[in-house]
Every structure is written in C-alpha cells, then in structure tokens.
mmCIF file of C-alpha atoms in Angstrom:
data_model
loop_
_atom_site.group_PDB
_atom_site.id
_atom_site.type_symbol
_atom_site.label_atom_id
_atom_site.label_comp_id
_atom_site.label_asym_id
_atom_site.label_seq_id
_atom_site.Cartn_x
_atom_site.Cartn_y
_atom_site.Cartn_z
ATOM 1 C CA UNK A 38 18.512 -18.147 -11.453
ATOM 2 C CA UNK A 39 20.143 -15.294 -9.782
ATOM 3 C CA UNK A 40 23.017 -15.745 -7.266
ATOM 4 C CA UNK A 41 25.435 -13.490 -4.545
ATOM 5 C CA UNK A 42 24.194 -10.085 -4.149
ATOM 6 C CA UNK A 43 22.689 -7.380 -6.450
ATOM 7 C CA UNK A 44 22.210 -3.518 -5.576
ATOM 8 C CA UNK A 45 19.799 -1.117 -7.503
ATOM 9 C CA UNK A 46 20.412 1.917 -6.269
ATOM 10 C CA UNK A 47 18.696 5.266 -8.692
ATOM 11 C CA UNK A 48 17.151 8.426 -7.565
ATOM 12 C CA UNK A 49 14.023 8.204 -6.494
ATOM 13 C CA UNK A 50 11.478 9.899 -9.297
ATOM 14 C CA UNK A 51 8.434 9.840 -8.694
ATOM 15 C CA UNK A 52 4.967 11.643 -9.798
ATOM 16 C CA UNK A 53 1.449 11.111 -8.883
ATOM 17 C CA UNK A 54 -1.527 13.385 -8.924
ATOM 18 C CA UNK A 55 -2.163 13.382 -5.391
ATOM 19 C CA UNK A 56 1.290 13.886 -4.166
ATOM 20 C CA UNK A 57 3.175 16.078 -6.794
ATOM 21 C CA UNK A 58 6.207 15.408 -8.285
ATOM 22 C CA UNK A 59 8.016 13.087 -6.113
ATOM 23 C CA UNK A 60 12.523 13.065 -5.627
ATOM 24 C CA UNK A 61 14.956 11.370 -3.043
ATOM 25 C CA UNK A 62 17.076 8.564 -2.754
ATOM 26 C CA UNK A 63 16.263 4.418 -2.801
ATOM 27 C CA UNK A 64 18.195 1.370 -3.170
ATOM 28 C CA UNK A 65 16.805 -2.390 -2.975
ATOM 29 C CA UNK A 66 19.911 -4.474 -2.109
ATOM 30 C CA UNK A 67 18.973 -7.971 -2.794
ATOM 31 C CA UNK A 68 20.799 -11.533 -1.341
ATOM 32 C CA UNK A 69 19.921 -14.189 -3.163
ATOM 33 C CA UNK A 70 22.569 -16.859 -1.482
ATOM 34 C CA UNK A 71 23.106 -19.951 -3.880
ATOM 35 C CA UNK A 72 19.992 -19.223 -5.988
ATOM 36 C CA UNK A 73 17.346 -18.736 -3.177
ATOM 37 C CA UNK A 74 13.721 -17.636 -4.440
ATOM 38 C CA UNK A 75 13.064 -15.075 -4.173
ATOM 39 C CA UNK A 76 15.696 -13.851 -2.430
ATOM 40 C CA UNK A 77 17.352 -14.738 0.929
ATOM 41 C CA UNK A 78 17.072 -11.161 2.037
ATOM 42 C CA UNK A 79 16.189 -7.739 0.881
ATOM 43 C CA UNK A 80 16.844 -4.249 2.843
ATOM 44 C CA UNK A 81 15.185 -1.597 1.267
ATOM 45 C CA UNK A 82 16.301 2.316 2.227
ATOM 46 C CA UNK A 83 14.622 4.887 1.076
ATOM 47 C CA UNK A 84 14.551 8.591 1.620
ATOM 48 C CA UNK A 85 11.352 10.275 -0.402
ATOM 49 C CA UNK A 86 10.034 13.986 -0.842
ATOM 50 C CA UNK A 87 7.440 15.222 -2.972
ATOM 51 C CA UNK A 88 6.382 19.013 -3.399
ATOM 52 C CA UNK A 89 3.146 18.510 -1.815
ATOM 53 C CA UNK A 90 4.882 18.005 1.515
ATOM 54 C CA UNK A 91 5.613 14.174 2.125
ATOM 55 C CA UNK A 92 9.027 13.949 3.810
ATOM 56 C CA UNK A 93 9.657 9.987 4.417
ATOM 57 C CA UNK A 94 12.822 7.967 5.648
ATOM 58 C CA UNK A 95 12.081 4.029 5.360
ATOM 59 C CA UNK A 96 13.771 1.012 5.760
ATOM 60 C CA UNK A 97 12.337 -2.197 5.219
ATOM 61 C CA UNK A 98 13.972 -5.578 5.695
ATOM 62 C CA UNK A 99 12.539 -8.605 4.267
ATOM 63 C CA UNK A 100 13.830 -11.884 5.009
ATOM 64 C CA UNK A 101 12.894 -15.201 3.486
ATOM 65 C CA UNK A 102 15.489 -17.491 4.435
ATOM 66 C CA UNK A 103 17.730 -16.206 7.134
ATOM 67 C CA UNK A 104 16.231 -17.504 10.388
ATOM 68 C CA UNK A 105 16.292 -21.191 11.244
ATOM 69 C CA UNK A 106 13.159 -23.554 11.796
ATOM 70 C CA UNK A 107 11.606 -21.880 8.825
ATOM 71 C CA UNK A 108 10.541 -18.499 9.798
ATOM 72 C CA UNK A 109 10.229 -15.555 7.472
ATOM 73 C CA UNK A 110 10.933 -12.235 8.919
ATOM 74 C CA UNK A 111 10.016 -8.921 7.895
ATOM 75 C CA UNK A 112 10.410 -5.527 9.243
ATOM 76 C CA UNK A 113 10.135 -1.836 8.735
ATOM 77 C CA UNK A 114 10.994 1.374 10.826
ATOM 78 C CA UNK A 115 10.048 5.000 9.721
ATOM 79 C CA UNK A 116 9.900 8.582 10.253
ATOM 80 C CA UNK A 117 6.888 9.562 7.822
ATOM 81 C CA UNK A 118 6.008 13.418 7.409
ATOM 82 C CA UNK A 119 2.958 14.087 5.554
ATOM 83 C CA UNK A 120 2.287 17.845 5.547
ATOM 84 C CA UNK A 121 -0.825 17.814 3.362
ATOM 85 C CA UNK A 122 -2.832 14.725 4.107
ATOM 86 C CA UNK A 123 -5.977 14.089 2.228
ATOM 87 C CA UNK A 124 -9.472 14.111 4.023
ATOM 88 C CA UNK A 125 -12.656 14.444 3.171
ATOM 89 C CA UNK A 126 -14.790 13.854 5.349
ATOM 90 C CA UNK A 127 -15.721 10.047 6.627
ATOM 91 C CA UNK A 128 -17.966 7.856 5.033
ATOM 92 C CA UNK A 129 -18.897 6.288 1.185
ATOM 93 C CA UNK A 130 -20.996 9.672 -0.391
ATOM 94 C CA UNK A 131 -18.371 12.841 0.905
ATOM 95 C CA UNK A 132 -18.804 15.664 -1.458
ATOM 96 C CA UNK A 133 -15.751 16.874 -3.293
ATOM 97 C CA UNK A 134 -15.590 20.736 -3.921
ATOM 98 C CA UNK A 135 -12.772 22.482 -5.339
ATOM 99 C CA UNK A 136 -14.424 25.779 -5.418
ATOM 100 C CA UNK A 137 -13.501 25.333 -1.582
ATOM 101 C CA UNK A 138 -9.671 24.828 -2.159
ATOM 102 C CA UNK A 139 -8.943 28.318 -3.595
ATOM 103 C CA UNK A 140 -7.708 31.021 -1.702
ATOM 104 C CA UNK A 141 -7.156 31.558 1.292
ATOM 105 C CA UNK A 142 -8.043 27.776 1.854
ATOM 106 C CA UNK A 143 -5.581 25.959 -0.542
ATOM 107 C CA UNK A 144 -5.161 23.337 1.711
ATOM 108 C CA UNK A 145 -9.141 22.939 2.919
ATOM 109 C CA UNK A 146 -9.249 18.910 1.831
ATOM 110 C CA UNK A 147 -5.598 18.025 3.962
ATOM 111 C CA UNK A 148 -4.112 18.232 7.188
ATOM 112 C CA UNK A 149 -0.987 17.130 8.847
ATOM 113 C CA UNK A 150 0.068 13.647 9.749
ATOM 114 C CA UNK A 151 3.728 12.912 11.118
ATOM 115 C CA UNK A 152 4.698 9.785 12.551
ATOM 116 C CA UNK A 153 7.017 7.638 13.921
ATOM 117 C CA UNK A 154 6.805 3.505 13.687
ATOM 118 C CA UNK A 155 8.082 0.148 13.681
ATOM 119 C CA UNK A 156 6.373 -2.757 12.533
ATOM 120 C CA UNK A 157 7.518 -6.745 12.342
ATOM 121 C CA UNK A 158 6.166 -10.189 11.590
ATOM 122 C CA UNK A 159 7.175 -13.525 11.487
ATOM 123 C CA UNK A 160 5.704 -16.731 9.273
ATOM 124 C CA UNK A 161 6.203 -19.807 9.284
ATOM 125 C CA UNK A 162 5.111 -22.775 7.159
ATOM 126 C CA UNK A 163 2.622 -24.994 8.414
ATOM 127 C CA UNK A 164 3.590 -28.504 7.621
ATOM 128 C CA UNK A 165 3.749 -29.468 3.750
ATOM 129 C CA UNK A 166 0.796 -27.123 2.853
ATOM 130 C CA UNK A 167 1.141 -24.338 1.289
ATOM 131 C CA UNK A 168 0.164 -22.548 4.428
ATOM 132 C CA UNK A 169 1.581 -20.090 6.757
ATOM 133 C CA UNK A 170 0.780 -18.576 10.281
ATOM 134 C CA UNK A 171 2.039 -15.153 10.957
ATOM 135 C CA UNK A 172 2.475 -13.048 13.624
ATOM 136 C CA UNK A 173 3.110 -9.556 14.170
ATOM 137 C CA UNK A 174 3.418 -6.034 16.069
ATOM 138 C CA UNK A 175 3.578 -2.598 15.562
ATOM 139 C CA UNK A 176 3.910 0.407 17.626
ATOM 140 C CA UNK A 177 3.507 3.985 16.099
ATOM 141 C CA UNK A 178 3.290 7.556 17.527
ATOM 142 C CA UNK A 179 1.568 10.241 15.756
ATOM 143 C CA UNK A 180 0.620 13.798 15.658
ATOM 144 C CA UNK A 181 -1.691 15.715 13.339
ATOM 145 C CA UNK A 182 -2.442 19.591 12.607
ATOM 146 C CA UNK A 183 -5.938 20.048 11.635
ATOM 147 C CA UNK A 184 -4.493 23.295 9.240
ATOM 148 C CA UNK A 185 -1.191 22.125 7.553
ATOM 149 C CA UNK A 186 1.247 25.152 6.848
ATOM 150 C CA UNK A 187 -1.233 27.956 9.117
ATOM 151 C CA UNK A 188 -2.946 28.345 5.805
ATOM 152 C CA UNK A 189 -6.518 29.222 6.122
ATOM 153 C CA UNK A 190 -9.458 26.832 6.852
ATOM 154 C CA UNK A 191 -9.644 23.040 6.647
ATOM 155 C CA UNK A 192 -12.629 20.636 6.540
ATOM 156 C CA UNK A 193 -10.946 18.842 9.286
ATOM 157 C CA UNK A 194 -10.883 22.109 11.576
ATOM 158 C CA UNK A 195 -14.164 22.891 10.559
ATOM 159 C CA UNK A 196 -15.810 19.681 11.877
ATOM 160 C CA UNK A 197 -13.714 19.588 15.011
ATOM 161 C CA UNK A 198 -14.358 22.988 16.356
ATOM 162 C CA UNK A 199 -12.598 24.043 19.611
ATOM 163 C CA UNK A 200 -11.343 20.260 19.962
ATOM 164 C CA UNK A 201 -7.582 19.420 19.603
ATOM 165 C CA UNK A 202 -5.969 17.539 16.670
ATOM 166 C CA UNK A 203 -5.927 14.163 17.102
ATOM 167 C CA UNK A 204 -3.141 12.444 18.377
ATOM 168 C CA UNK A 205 -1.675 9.242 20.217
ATOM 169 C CA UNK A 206 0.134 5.711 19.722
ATOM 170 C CA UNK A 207 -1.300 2.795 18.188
ATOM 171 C CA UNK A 208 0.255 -0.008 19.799
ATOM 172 C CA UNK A 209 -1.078 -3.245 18.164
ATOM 173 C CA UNK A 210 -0.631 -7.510 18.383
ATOM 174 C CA UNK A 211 -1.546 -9.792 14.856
ATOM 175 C CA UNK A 212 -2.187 -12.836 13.645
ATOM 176 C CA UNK A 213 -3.501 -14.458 10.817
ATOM 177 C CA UNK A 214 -3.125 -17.391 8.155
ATOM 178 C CA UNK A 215 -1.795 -17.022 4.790
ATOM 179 C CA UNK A 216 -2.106 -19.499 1.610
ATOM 180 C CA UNK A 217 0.146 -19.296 -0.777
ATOM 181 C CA UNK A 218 0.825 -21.268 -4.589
ATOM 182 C CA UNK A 219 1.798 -18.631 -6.320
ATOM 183 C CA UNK A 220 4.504 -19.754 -8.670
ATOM 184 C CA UNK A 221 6.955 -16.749 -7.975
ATOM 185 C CA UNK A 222 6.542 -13.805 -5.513
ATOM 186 C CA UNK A 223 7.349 -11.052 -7.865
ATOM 187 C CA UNK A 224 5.424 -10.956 -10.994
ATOM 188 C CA UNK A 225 3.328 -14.443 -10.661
ATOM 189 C CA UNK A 226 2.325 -15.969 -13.480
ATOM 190 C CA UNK A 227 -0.176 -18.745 -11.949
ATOM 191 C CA UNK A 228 -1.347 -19.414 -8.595
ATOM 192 C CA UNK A 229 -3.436 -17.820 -5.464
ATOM 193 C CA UNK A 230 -2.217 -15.807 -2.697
ATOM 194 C CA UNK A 231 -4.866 -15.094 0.164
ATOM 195 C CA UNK A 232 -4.596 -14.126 4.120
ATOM 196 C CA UNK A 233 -6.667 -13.685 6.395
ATOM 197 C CA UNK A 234 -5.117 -11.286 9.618
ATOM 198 C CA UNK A 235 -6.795 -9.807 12.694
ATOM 199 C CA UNK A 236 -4.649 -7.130 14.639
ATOM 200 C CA UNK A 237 -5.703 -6.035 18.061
ATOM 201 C CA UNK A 238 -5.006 -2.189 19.159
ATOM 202 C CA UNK A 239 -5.204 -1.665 22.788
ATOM 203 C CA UNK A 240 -3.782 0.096 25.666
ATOM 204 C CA UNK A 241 -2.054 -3.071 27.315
ATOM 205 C CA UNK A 242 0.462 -2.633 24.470
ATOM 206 C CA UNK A 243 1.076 1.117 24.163
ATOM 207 C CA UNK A 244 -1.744 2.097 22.340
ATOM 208 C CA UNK A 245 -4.196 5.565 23.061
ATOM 209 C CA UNK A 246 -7.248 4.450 21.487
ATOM 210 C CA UNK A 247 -8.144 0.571 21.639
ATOM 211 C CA UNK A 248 -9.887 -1.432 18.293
ATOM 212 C CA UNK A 249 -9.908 -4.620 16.101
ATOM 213 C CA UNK A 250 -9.359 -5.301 12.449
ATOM 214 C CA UNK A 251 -10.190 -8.251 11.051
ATOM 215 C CA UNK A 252 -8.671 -8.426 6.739
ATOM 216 C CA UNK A 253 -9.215 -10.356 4.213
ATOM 217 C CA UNK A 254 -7.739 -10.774 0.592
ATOM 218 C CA UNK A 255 -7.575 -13.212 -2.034
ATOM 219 C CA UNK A 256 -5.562 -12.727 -4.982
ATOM 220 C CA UNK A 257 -4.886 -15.404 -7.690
ATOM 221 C CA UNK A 258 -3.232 -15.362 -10.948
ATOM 222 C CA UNK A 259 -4.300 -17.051 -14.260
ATOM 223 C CA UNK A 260 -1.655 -17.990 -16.809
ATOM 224 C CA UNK A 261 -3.735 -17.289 -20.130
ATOM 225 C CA UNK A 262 -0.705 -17.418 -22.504
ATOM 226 C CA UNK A 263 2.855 -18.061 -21.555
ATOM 227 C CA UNK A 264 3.537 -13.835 -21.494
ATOM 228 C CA UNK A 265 -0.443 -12.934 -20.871
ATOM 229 C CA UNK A 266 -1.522 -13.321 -17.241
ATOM 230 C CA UNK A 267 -4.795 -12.254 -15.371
ATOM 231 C CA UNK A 268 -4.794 -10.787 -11.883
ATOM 232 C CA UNK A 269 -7.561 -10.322 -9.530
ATOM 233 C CA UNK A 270 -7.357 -9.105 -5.966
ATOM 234 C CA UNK A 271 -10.390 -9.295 -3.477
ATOM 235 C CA UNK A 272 -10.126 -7.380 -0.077
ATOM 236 C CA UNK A 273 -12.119 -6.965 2.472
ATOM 237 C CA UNK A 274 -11.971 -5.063 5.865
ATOM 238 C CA UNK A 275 -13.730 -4.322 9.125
ATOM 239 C CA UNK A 276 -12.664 -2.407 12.015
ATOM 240 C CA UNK A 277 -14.855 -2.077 15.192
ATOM 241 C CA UNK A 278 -13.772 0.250 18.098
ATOM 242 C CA UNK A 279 -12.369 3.265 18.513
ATOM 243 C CA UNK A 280 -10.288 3.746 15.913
ATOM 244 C CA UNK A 281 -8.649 6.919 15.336
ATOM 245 C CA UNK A 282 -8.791 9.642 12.062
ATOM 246 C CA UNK A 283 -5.426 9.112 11.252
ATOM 247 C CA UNK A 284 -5.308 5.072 11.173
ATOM 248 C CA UNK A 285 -9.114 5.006 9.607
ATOM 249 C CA UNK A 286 -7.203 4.679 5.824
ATOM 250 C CA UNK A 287 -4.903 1.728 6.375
ATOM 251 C CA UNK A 288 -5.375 -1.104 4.301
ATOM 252 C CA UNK A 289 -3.930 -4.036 6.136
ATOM 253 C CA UNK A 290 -1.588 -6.744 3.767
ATOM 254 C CA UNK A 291 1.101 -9.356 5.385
ATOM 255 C CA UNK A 292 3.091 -7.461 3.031
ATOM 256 C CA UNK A 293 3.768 -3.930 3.633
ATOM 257 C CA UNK A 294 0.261 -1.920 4.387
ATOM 258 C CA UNK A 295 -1.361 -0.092 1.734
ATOM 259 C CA UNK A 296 -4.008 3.079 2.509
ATOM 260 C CA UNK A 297 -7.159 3.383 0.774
ATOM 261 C CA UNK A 298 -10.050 4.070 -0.568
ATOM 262 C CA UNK A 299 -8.590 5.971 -3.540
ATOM 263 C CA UNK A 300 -5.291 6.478 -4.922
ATOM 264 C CA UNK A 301 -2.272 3.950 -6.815
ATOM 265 C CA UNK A 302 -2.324 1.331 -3.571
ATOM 266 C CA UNK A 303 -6.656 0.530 -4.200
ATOM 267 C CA UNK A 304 -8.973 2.678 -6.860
ATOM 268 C CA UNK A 305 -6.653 4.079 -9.716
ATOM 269 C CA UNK A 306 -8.389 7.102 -10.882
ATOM 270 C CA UNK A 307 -10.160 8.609 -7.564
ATOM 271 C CA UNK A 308 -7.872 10.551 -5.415
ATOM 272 C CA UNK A 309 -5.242 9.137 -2.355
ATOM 273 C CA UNK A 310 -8.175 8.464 0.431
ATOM 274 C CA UNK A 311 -10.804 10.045 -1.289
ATOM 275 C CA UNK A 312 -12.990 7.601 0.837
ATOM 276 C CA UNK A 313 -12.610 6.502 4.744
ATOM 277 C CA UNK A 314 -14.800 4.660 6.905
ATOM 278 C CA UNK A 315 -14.584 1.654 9.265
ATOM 279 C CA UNK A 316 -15.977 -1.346 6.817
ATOM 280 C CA UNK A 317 -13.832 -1.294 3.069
ATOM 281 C CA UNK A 318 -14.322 -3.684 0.407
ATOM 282 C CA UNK A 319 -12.464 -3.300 -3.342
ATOM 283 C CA UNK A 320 -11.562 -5.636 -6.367
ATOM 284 C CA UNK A 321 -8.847 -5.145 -8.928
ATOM 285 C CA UNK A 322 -8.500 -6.742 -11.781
ATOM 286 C CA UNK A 323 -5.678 -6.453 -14.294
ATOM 287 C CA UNK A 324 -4.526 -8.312 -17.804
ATOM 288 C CA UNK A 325 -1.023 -8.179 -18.068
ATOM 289 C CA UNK A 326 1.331 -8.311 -20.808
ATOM 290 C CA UNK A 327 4.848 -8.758 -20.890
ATOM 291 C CA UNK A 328 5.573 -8.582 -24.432
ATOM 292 C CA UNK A 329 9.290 -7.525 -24.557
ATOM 293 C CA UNK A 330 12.461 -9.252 -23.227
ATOM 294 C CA UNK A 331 15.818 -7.795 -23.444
ATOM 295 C CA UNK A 332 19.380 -6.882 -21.613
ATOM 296 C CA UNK A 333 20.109 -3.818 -20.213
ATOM 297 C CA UNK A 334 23.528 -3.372 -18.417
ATOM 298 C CA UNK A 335 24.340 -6.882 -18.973
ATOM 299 C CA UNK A 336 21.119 -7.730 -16.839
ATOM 300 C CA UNK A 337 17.955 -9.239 -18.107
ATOM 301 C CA UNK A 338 14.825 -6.654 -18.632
ATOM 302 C CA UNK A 339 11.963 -6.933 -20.020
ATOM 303 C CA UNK A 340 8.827 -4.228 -20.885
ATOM 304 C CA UNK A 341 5.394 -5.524 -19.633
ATOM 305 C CA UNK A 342 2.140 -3.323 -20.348
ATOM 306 C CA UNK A 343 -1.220 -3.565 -18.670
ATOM 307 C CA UNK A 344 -4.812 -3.143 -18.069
ATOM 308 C CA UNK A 345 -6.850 -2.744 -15.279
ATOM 309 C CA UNK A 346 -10.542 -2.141 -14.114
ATOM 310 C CA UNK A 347 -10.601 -1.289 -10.042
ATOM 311 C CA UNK A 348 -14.055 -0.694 -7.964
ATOM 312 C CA UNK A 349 -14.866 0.187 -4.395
ATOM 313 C CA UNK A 350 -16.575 1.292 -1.734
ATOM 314 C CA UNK A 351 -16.630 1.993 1.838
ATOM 315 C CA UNK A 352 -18.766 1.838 5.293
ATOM 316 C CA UNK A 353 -19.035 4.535 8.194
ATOM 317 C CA UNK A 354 -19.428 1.909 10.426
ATOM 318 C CA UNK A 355 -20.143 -1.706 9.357
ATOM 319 C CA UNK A 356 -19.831 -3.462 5.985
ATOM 320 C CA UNK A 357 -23.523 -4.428 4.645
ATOM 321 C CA UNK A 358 -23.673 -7.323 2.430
ATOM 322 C CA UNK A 359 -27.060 -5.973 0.726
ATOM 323 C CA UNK A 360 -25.461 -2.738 -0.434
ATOM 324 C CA UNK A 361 -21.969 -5.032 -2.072
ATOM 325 C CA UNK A 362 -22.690 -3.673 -5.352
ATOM 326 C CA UNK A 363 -24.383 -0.486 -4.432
ATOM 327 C CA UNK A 364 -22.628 3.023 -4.467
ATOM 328 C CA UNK A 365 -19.388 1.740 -6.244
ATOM 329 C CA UNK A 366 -16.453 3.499 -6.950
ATOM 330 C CA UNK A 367 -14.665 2.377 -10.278
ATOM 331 C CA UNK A 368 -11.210 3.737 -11.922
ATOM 332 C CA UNK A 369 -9.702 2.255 -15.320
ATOM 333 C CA UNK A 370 -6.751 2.330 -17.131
ATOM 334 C CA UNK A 371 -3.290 1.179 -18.416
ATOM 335 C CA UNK A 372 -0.029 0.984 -17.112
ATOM 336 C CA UNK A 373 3.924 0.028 -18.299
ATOM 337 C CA UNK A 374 6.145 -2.169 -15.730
ATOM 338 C CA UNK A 375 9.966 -1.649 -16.988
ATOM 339 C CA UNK A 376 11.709 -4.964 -15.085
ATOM 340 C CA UNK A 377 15.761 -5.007 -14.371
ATOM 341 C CA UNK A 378 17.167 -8.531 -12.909
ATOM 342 C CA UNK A 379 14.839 -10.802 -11.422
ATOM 343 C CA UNK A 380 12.973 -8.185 -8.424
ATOM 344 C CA UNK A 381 13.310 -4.662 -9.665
ATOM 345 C CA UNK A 382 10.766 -2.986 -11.232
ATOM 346 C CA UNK A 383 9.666 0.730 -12.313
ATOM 347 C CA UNK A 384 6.120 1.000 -12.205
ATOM 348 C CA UNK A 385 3.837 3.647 -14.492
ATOM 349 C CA UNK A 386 0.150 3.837 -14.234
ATOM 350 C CA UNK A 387 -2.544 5.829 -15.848
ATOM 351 C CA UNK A 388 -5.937 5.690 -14.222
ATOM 352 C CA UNK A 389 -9.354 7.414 -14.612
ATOM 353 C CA UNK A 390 -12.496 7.789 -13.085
ATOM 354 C CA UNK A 391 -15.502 9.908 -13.051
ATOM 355 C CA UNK A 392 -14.494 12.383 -10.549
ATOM 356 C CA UNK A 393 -10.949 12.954 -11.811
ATOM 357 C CA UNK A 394 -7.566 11.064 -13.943
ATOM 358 C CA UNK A 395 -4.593 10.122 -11.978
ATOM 359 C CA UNK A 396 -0.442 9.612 -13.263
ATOM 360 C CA UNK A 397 1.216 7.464 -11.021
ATOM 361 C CA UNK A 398 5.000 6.601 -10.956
ATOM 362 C CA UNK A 399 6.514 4.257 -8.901
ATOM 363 C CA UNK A 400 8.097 0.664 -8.027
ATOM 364 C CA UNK A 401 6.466 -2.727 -8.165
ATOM 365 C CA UNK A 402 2.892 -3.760 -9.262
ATOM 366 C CA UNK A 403 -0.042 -3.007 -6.906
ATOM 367 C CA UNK A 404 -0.841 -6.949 -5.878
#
C-alpha cells in the first residue's frame, strides 16, 4: 500500500481525431499519508494544446481525507480556450457533410468557446452506508464566435443570422446522493458506483440564462476472473429551461464533468459532440484485461487491454421512454491502459462507428 508522496510529472502527449495532435505540460502529485486509499489528496496541473486550437490551463484538487467530520472535497479552476468547437446542429438525426468543410469553409462544423470557471463540492458519508450526500457550485463565464479564426461560413452563423454569439455566466447550486461499494476508486475490480445529482442554474447566483439538470448514472463492476473485470456505465440526463448552446454538451458526473454525445468521454467512434440536445441517455460497456504486471522505475506497472461496445442517443427537448432503443448511436473497439504506481495511468483507445473511426490518447479509463 502506497505511502508519503509521489509526483508523475511527463509531457503531456496527446492525440485524438477530433482534436489533433495534442502537447503541454501535466503532473498528478499524489499524498497518500500513512497508506490512505486512495489517496489523502491529489492536485492535478495541467497546461494542454492541441493543433486544432484547444488552449487549456487546469488545476484540479481532489481531497479524500483532509477535512475533518468526514467531508471529501474537490475542486477545479480553469481558463479553457477552444478555438474550433464542434457543432452540428441540435438534436438526435443532424446531417454530417464534409463536402461543406472544404474551402473557404474549413471550419463550417466549429465555432469558438473560451471560458473561465471554478467549480467545488463537498461529500460526506451518510452514517455506516455506503452512501454519500454532496453538494456543490460552479460559476463560469463564457464567450463564443460563431466563425472561429474569420474563416468563411459556419453552420452556427448560418442558423443564427444577424443575432450575436452567444454568451453569459452560468452560475449554478447541486446536490445529489451517491452510492458507492466499489472496492477501489481507480481501476475497480467489483462493486457499484451510482449518483444521482440535480444542479440548479439561475440568476440569483450569477447566472445569464436560468435551467435544471437532473443526472443519473449507475456503474458497477463484475470481477469475472481475478485479472478479467466487466464494466458497465448507465447515464441518463434531462435538462429543462433555458439552457444555453455552449452548456447543451455537458455530461454531469460527481467526478469531473464529461461532454457528450460523441467523442472518448461517451460514444467512442462518433465524433466530440457529434450529438446535442436537452434529454441524453448512453451505456458503455467494457471487458477488461489486465494481463501483465511488472516494475518500471522501481514502481509497480502493469499493461491492461480492453474491449468495449458504447451506444447512444439524444433528445431536442425531452427524453421519451418509447423511443429508448430507437435511433441509437453505437461505437466499438479496443483500447491499452499502461498503469505506473497505484493512480497513474496512460490511456489508448481505438473506436469505430458507422459514420467515422476515432484514436484517442489520454489518462485514466472513461468510468
């Protein structure tokens, strides 16, 4: 069981399909006190360009066992600059063209997205259950350019005419109850992890545009040999209100938020946000295998390779349980999770679909 402190610290190399080839600097600097689990505390900075115009400076704090009375705390502040955002169009059956991205419109499915935010919850254990109540908030400012880089037309300028880019602050209040047996926090090999959260946006705490989103996800994990595991993750997600363009893609998690439909964070194999709308629902499912153990720099590693099968679909406006399995969105494919000491791990997955394949590089697994 690891003890004191460890540092990873590596260049930050990174490739995916929708975002180029990816290049800055991270380090995950890990406390794990007198053999704490998972850790005591992690701070995470990272600084993170790719050539198709992402310019991001993150740090995330994650504490575990720091604050008295048995509170978790987590935290994250950011200055994220996406200069070619994905969008196209709202709703489950947008048409994909790419006759429409040549010249002079290279950038016709993208526009601009820059933001500032900070984000924090706290948890807490509810009795002897393996239950916890969280709460959160969030405030972020944004600003978007319907025609990233000057260049040509965009779908987004094209649908809003003479109106102005969107832009404002979504100011926002959570809660929500999370149950938890997993066995381990990074890399479980038994046990379920599911939340439910509701976050309220509205203009009593900063925000421009007021809405709700309700979440929920289950994921459990089924030992089927001592090194084979099966994962599943079910999510679902409604928002009702006004909610803004650039907010529509979030995916909401207790755990750092993911965007979606599309892309390595939901359906591997369809590209970043391929799909928006208001109600989302996905599954994942992945068999994993970690069939190699070994040291590397005096530290424990190990090689772990994987399957997965992921499906989706979302809603304009409302989720309708009749149409659960209709109009699905599906991506396969295999991946390779190279582990170093007990919480770092280098992440590479291959996914297809019918609409496109995907390479992604990056850290940790996806659930």
């Amino acid at each position: 069981m690891a003890q004191g402190w460890e540092f990873v610290g590596l260049p930050a190399l990174n490739f995916s399909t929708d975002e180029g080839f990816g290049y800055g600097v991270l380090a995950e600097i890990y406390n794990y006190g007198n053999g704490l689990r998972p850790y005591k505390y992690t701070i995470q900075p990272t600084i993170f360009l790719t050539t198709k115009g992402r310019r991001d400076v993150v740090v995330f704090l994650d504490a575990p066992h720091v604050l008295p009375g048995g509170w978790r705390f987590d935290a994250s502040v950011a200055r994220e600059q996406q200069l070619a955002t994905p969008y196209y169009g709202i709703g489950n059956t947008t048409v994909y063209d790419s006759t429409l991205e040549r010249a002079p419109n290279p950038y016709y499915y993208r526009y601009e997205k820059v933001q500032l935010r900070l984000f924090a919850n706290a948890q807490r254990r509810i009795g002897s259950a393996p239950a916890r109540m969280l709460f959160g908030f969030g405030i972020s400012d944004v600003t978007t350019d319907a025609t990233p880089f000057d260049s040509g037309s965009t779908l987004l300028a094209t649908q809003l005419g003479a109106t102005q880019a969107p832009k404002g602050n979504v100011g926002s209040l959570r809660a929500g109850l999370i149950w938890d047996t997993r066995d381990r926090e990074i890399g479980p090999h038994s046990g379920t992890w599911a939340e439910l959260l509701a976050q309220r946006v509205d203009r009593a705490f900063g925000a421009t545009d007021e809405f709700t989103r309700v979440t929920a996800t289950v994921r459990h994990y089924l030992p089927i040999r001592e090194n084979l595991v099966g994962a599943v993750r079910l999510f679902a997600q409604q928002s009702n209100g006004d909610v803004p363009l650039y907010d529509l893609s979030t995916l909401q998690s207790s755990y750092k938020n993911q965007e979606g439909l599309g892309g390595s964070n939901s359906v591997r194999g369809i590209a970043r946000n391929r799909y928006t709308g208001k109600g989302v629902m996905l599954a994942n499912s992945e068999l994993r295998w970690r069939f190699k153990e070994f040291s590397l720099r005096g530290k424990p590693a190990f090689l772990l390779a994987s399957g997965f099968v992921d499906v989706g679909r979302v809603w304009t406006n409302s989720i309708k349980v009749g149409e659960l399995i209709e109009g699905l969105h599906a991506g396969y494919g295999g991946g390779m999770r190279i582990g170093l000491g007990p919480s770092f791990l280098i992440a590479i997955d291959y996914g297809r679909s019918s609409e496109s394949s995907q390479l992604y590089i990056g850290l940790g697994y996806l659930f």
